[in-house]
CSV table of C-alpha atoms and ligand atoms in Angstrom, one decimal:
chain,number,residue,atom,x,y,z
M,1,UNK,CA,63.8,59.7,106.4
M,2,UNK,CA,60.4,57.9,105.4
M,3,UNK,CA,62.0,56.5,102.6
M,4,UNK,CA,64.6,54.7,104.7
M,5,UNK,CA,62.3,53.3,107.2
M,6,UNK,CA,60.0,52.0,104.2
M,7,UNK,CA,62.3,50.3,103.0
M,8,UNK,CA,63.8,48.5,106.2
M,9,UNK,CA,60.3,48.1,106.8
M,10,UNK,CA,60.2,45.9,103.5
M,11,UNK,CA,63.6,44.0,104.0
M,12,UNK,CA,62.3,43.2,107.4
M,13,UNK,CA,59.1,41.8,106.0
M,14,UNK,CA,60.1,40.3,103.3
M,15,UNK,CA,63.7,40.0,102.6
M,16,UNK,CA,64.8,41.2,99.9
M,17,UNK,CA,65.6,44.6,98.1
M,18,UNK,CA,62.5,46.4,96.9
M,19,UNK,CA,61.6,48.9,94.0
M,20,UNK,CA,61.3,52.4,95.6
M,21,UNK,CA,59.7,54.9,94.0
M,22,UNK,CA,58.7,58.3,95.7
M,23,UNK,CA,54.8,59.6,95.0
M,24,UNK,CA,54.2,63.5,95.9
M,25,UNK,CA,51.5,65.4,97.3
M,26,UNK,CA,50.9,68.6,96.0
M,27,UNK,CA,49.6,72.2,96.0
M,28,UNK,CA,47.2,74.4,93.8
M,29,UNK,CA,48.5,77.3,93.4
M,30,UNK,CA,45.4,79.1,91.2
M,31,UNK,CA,42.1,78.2,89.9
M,32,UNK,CA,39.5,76.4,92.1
M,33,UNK,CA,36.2,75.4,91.2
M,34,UNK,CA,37.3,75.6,87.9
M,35,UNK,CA,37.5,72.1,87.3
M,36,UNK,CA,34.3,70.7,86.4
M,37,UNK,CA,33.7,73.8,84.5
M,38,UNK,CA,36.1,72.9,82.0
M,39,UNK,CA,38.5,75.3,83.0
M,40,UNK,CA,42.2,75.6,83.9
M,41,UNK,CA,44.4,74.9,87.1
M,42,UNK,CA,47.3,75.3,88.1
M,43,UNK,CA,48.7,72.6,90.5
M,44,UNK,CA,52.7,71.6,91.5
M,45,UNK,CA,54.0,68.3,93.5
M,46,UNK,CA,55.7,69.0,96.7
M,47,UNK,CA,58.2,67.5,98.5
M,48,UNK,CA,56.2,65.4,101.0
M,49,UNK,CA,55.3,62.0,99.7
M,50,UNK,CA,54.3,58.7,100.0
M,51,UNK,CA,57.1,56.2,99.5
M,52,UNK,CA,56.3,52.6,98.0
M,53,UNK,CA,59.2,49.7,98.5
M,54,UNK,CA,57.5,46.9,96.2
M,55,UNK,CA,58.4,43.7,94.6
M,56,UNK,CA,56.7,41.4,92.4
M,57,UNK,CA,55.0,38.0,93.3
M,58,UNK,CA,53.9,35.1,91.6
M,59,UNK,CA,51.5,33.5,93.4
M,60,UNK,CA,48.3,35.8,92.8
M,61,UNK,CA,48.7,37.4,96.5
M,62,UNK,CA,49.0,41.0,97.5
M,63,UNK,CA,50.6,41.5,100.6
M,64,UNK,CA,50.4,45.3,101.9
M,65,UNK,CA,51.9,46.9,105.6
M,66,UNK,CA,50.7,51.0,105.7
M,67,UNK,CA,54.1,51.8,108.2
M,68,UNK,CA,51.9,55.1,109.3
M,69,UNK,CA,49.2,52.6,110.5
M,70,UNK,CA,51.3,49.9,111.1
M,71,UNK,CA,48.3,47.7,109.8
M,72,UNK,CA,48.6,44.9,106.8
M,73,UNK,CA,46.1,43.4,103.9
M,74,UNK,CA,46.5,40.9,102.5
M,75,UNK,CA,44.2,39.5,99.3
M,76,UNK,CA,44.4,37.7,96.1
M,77,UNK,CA,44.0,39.3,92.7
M,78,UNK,CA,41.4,37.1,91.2
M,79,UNK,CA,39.3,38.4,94.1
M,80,UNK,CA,39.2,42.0,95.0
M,81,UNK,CA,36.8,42.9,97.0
M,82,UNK,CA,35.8,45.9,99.8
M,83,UNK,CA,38.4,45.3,102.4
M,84,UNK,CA,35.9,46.7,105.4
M,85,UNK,CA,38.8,49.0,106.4
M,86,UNK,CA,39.8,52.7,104.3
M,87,UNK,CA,43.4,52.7,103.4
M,88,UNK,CA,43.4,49.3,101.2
M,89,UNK,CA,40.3,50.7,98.8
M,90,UNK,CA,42.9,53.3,97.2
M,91,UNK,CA,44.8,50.5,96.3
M,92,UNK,CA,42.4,47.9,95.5
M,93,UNK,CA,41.0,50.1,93.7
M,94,UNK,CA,44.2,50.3,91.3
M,95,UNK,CA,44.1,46.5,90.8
M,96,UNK,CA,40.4,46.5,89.4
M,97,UNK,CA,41.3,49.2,86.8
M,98,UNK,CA,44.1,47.3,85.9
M,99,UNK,CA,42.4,44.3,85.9
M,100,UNK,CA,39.4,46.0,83.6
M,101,UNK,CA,42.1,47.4,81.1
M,102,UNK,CA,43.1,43.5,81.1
M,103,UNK,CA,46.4,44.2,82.6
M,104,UNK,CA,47.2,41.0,84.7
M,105,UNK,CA,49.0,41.6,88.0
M,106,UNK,CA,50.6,37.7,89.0
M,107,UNK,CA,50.7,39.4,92.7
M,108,UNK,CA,53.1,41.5,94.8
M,109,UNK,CA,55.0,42.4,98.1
M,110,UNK,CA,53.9,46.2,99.1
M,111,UNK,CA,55.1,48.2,102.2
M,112,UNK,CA,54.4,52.1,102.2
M,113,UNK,CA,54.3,55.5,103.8
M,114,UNK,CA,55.6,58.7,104.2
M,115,UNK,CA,54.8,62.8,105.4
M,116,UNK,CA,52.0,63.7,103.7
M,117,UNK,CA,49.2,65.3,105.7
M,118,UNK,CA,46.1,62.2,105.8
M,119,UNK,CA,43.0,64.4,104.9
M,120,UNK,CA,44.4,68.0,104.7
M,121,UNK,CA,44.0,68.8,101.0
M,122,UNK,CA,47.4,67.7,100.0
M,123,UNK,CA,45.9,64.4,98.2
M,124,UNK,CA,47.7,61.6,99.9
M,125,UNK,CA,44.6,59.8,98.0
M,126,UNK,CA,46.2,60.7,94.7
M,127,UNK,CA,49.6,60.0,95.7
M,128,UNK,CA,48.6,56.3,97.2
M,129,UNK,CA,46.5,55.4,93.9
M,130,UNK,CA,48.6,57.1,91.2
M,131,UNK,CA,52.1,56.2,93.2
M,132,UNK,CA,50.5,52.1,93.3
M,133,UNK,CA,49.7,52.4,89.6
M,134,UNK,CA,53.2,53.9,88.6
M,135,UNK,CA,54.7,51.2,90.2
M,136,UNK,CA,53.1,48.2,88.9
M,137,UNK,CA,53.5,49.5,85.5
M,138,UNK,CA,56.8,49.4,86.2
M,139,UNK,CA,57.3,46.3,87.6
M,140,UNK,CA,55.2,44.2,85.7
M,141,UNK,CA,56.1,46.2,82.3
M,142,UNK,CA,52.6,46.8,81.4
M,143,UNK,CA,53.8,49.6,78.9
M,144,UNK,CA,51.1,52.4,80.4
M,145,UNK,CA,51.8,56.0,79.2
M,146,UNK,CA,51.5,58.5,81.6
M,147,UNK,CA,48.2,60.3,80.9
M,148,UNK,CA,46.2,56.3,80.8
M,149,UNK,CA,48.0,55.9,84.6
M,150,UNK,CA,46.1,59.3,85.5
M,151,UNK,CA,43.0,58.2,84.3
M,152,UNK,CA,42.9,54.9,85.7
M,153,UNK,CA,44.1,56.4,89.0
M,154,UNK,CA,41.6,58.8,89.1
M,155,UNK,CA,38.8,56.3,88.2
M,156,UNK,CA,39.9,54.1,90.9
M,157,UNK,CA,38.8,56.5,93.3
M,158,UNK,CA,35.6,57.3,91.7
M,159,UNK,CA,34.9,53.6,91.1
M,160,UNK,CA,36.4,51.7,94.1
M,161,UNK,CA,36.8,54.7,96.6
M,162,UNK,CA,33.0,55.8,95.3
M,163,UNK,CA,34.9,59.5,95.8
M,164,UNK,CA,33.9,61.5,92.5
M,165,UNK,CA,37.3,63.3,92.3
M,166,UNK,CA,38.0,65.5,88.7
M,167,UNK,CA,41.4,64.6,87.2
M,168,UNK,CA,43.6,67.4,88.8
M,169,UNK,CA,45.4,65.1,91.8
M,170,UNK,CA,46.5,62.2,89.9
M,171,UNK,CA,47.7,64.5,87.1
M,172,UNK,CA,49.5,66.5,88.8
M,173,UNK,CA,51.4,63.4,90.7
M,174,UNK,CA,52.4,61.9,87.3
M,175,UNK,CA,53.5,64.9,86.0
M,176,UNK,CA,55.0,67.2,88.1
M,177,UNK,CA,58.3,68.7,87.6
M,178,UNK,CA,60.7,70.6,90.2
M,179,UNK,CA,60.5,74.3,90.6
M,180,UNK,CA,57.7,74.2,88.2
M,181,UNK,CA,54.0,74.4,88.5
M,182,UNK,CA,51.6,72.4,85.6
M,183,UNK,CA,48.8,74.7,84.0
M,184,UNK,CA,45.8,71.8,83.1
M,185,UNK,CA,43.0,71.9,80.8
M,186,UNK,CA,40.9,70.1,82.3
M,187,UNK,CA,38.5,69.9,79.0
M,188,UNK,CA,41.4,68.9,76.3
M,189,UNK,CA,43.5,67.4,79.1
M,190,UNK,CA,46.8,69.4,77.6
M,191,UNK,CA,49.1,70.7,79.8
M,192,UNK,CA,51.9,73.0,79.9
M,193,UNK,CA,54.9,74.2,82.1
M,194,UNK,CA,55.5,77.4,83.8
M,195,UNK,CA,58.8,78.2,85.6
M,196,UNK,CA,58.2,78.6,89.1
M,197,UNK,CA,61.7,79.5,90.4
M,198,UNK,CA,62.3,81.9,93.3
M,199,UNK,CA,64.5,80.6,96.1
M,200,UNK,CA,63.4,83.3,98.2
M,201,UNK,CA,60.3,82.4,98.7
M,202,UNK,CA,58.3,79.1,100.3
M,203,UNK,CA,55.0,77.9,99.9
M,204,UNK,CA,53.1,77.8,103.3
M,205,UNK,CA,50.0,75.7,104.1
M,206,UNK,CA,48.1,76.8,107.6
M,207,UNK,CA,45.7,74.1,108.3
M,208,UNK,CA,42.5,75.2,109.8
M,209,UNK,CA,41.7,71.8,111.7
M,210,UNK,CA,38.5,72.1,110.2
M,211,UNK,CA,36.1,69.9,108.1
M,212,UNK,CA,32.5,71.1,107.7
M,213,UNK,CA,29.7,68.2,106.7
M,214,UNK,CA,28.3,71.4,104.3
M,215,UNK,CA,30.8,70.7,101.8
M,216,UNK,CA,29.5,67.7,99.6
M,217,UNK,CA,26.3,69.0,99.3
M,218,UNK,CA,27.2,72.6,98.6
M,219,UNK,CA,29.9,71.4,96.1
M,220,UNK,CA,27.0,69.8,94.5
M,221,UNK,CA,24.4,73.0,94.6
M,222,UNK,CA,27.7,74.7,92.8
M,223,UNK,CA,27.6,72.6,90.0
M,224,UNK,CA,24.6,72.8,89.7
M,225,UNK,CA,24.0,76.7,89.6
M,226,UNK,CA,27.2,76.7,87.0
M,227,UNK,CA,25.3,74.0,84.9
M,228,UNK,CA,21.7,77.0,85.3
M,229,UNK,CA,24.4,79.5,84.5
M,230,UNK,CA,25.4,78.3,81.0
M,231,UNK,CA,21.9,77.3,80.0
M,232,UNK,CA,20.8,80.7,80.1
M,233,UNK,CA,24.3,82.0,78.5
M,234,UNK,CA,23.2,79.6,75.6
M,235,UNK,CA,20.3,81.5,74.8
M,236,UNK,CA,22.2,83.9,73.6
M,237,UNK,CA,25.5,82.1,73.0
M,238,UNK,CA,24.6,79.0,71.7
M,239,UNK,CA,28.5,78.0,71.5
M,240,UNK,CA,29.2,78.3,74.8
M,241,UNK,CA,29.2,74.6,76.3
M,242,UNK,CA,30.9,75.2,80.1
M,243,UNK,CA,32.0,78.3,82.1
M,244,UNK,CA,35.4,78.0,80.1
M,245,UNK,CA,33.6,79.0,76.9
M,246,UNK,CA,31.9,82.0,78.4
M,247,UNK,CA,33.6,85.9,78.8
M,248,UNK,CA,32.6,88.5,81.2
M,249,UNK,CA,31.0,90.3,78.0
M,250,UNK,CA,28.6,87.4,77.0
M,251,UNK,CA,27.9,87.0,81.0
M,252,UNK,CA,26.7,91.0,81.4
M,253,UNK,CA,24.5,90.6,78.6
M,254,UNK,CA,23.0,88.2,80.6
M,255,UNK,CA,22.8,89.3,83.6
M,256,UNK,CA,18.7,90.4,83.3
M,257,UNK,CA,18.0,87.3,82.5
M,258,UNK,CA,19.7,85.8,85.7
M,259,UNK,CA,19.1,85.6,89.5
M,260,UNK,CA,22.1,87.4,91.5
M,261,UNK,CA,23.2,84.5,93.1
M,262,UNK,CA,24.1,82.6,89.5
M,263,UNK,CA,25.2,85.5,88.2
M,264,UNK,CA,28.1,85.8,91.1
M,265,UNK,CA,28.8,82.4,90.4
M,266,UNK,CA,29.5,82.6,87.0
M,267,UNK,CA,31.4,85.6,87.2
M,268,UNK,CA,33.8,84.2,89.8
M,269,UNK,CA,34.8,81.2,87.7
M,270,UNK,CA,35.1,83.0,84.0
M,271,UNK,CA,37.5,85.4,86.3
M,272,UNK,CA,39.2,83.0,87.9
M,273,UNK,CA,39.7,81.0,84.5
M,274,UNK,CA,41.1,84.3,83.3
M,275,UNK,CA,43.3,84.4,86.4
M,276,UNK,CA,44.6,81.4,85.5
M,277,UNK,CA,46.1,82.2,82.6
M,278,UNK,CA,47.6,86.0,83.7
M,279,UNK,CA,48.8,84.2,86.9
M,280,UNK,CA,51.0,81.9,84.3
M,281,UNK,CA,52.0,84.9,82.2
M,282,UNK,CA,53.5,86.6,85.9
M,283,UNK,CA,55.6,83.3,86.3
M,284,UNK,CA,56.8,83.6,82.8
M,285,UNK,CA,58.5,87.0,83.6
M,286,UNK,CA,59.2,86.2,87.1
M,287,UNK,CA,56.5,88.7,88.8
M,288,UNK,CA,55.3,87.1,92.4
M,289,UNK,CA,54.0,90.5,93.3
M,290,UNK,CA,51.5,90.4,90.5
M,291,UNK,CA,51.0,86.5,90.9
M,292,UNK,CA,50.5,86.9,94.6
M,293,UNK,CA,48.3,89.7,94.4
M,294,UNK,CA,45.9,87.8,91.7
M,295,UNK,CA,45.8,84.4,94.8
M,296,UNK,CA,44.4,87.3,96.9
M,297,UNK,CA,41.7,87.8,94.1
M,298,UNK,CA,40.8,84.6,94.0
M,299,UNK,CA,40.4,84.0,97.5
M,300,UNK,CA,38.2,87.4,97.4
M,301,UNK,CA,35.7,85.5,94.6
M,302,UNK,CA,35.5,82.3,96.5
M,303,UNK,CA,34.4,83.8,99.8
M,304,UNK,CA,32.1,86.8,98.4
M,305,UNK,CA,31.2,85.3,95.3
M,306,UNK,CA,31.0,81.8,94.6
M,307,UNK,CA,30.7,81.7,99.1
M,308,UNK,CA,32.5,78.4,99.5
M,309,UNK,CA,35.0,80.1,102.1
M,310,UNK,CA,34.1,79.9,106.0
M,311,UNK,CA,35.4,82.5,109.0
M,312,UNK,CA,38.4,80.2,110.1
M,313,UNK,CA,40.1,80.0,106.1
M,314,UNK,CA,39.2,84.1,105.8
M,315,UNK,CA,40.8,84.8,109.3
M,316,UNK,CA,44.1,82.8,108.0
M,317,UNK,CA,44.1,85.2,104.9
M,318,UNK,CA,43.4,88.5,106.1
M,319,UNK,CA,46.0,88.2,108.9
M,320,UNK,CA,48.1,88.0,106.1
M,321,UNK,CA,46.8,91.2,104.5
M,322,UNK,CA,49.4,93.6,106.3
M,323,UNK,CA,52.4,91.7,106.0
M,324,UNK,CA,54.8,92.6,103.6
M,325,UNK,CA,56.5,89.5,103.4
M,326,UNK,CA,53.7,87.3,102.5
M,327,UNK,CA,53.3,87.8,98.7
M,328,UNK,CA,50.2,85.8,98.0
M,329,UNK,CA,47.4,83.8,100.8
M,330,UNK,CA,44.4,82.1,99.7
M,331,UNK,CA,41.7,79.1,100.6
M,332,UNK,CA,43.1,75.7,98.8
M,333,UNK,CA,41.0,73.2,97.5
M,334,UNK,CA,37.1,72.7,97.7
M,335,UNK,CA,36.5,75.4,101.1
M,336,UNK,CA,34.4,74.8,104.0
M,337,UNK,CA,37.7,74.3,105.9
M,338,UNK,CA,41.0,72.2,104.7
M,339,UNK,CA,44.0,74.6,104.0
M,340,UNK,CA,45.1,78.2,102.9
M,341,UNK,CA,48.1,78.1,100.7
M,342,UNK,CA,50.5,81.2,101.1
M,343,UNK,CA,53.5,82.5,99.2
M,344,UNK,CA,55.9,83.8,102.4
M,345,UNK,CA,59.5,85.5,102.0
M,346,UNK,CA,62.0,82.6,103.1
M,347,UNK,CA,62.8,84.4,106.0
M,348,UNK,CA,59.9,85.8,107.6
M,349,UNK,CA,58.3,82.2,107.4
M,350,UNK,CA,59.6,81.3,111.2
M,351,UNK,CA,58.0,84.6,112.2
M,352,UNK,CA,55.0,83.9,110.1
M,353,UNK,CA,54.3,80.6,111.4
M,354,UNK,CA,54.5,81.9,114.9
M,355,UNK,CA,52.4,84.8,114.7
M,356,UNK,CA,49.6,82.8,112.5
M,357,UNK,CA,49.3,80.3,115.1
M,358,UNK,CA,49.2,81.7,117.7
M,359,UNK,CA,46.4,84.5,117.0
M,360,UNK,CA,44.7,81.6,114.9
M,361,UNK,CA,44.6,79.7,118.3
M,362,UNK,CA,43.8,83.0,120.3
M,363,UNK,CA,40.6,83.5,118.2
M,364,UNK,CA,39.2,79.5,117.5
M,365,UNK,CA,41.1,78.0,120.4
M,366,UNK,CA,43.2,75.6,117.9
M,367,UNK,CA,46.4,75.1,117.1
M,368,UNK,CA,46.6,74.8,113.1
M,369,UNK,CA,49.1,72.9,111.5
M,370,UNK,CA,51.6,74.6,109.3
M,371,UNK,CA,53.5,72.9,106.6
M,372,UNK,CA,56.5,74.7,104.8
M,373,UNK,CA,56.8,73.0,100.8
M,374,UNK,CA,59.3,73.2,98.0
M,375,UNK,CA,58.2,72.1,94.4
M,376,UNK,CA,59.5,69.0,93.3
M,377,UNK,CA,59.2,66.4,90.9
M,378,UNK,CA,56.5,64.2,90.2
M,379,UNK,CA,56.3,60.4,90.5
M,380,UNK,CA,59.6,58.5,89.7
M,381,UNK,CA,61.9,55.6,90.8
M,382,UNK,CA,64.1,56.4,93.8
M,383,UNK,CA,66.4,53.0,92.6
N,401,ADP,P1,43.7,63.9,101.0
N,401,ADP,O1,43.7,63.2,99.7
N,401,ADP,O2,43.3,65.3,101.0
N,401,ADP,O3,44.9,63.7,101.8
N,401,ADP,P2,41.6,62.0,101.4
N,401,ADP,O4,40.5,61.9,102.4
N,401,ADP,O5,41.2,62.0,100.0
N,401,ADP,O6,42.5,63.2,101.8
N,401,ADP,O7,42.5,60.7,101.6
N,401,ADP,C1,43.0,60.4,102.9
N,401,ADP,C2,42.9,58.8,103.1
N,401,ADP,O8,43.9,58.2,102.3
N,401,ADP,C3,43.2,58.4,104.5
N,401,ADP,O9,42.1,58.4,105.3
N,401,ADP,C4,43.8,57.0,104.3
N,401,ADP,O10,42.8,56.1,104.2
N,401,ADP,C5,44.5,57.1,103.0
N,401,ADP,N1,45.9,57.4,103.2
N,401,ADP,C6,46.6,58.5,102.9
N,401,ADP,N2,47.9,58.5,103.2
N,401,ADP,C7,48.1,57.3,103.8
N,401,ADP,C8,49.2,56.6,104.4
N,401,ADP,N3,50.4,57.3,104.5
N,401,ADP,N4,49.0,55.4,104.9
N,401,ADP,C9,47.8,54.8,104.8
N,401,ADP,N5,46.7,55.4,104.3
N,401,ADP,C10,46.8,56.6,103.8
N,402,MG,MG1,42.1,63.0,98.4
């Protein structure tokens, strides 16, 4: 249990009985790219996590240990600097938005770890900066509500990090809920609940093992052919101020006045914005065929349309096409490699593991990870 060893891990350090609180990774179930257009997602925290054991200090000292590196840092909060390594700048980073919201941290004992997946689109980032900035609030009683310790998550990776994140990762860490999934508006920053509650099935992530250096740059030519895309949708709509605004009507009475390739663009993300929303209306009467079928569609628009898909993530999802028991597969996150997330029957997912990996590593000569989730609750204090 990572929790246990954290917090033997703390006592052995430093003595005494720590806070533990438990910070999840998570999933997106539906709507990608849809972001930075102003759209809606559809995220849910998982049960693997990073576990904090923390106490306070008073001397102006932060003393760290990462168990997964087994590595410490150590530095004072009137100086917080670059550390020169990568794992402390997620947490650093927490101190100088506290610190710039005039929160004053007198210092603190920190040991942490835990089974998410470093790097594999699960957002161990999130659950380090957000899981950090839960606790201290906590511990220090510096009276933060819940949507202020997104945002100053999420801005210490931007600002510390220098990664330019949207909001969707520390979000969904503060607020998950078990067995169900969190619909975001990412313009108004409201949120809702939708039951997601089917024992039969599990959420299955098959991890291509690969990374390509395409995606930054290509993330960036996307938001930029969005951005083209509502300009000209203005002409003739001048209301419509993202993607979010804009319907497939308004976009076909454009389409002379666009090149193909923005036209595809826009027209994955208004559908997938739409998708969205149906794909919540399915969980509301309990319909995974119709929910698994719309992931499917999605997947379909980000490789043929909005092309952010690459042959290993569309070889994970069409050898899932003929098998019955996997309701819903599609690419997670920004593409060019990471995960696919999959909705499998409970018990074909032994068989489905075996048979994905194995022609997976038949065709690309890799074995890629697979990791079987449950929907769980967000952030919170384990005692
Ligand atoms: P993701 O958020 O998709 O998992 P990122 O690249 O955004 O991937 O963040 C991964 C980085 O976060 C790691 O390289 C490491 O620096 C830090 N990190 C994540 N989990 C841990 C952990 N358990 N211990 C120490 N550092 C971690
Ligand atoms: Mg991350």
């Amino acid at each position: 249990m990572p929790a246990e060893i954290v917090r033997n891990k703390f006592i052995e350090l430093f003595k005494e009985e720590p806070l533990l609180v438990r910070s999840p990774g998570r999933v997106n179930l539906i709507g990608e790219h849809t972001d930075y257009n102003m759209g809606f997602v559809l995220p849910a925290a998982i049960d693997k996590a990073i576990y904090f054991a923390i106490s306070p200090r008073s001397d102006g000292v932060c003393k760290l240990f990462a168990v997964d590196m087994n590595d410490s840092y150590e530095f004072s909060v009137s100086e917080l600097k670059k550390s020169g390594k990568q794992w402390p700048e997620y947490l650093i980073g927490v101190l100088d938005q506290l610190k710039k919201l005039g929160k004053n941290i007198e210092g603190f004992n920190c040991v942490f770890g835990g089974d998410i997946p470093l790097g594999a689109g699960l957002s161990s980032s999130a659950a380090l900066e957000a899981g950090l900035a839960f606790s201290l609030n906590h511990l220090f009683n510096l009276g933060i509500d819940k949507l202020s310790l997104v945002k100053l998550a999420q801005k210490s990776e931007n600002e510390f990090v220098g990664v330019n994140c949207g909001i969707m990762d520390q979000y969904i860490n503060i607020f998950g809920a078990a067995k169900k999934v969190l619909k975001i508006d990412c313009r108004s920053l409201e949120y809702e609940y939708h039951p997601f509650t089917n024992d039969d099935l599990r959420i299955v992530l098959c991890n291509t093992m690969v990374t390509h250096s395409l995606a930054s740059s290509e993330y960036n030519t996307r938001r930029a052919q969005c951005e083209a895309g509502v300009k000209i949708l203005q002409q003739k709509y001048p209301s419509i101020k993202s993607l979010r605004d804009a319907s497939m009507q308004a976009l076909d009475e454009s389409k002379a006045d666009m090149d193909a390739v923005t036209y595809k663009r826009c027209k994955y993300v208004i559908e997938e914005n739409e998708r969205v929303t149906a794909a919540c209306a399915d969980l509301e009467k309990n319909d995974f065929v119709s929910f698994g079928c719309r992931m499917y569609q999605s997947h379909n628009g980000l490789s043929r349309e909005y092309e952010v898909s690459c042959k290993e993530l569309d070889f994970l999802v069409e050898q899932t096409e003929n098998m019955d028991s996997v309701l819903g597969s599609r690419m997670m996150g920004g593409g060019f490699g990471g995960c696919t997330i999959n909705l499998v029957k409970n018990d074909f997912v032994g068989e489905f593991k075996n048979r994905i990996q194995s022609s997976y590593k038949e065709k690309f000569g890799k074995d890629p990870l697979v990791y079987i989730c449950k929907i769980e609750e967000g952030t919170h204090i384990i005692r």
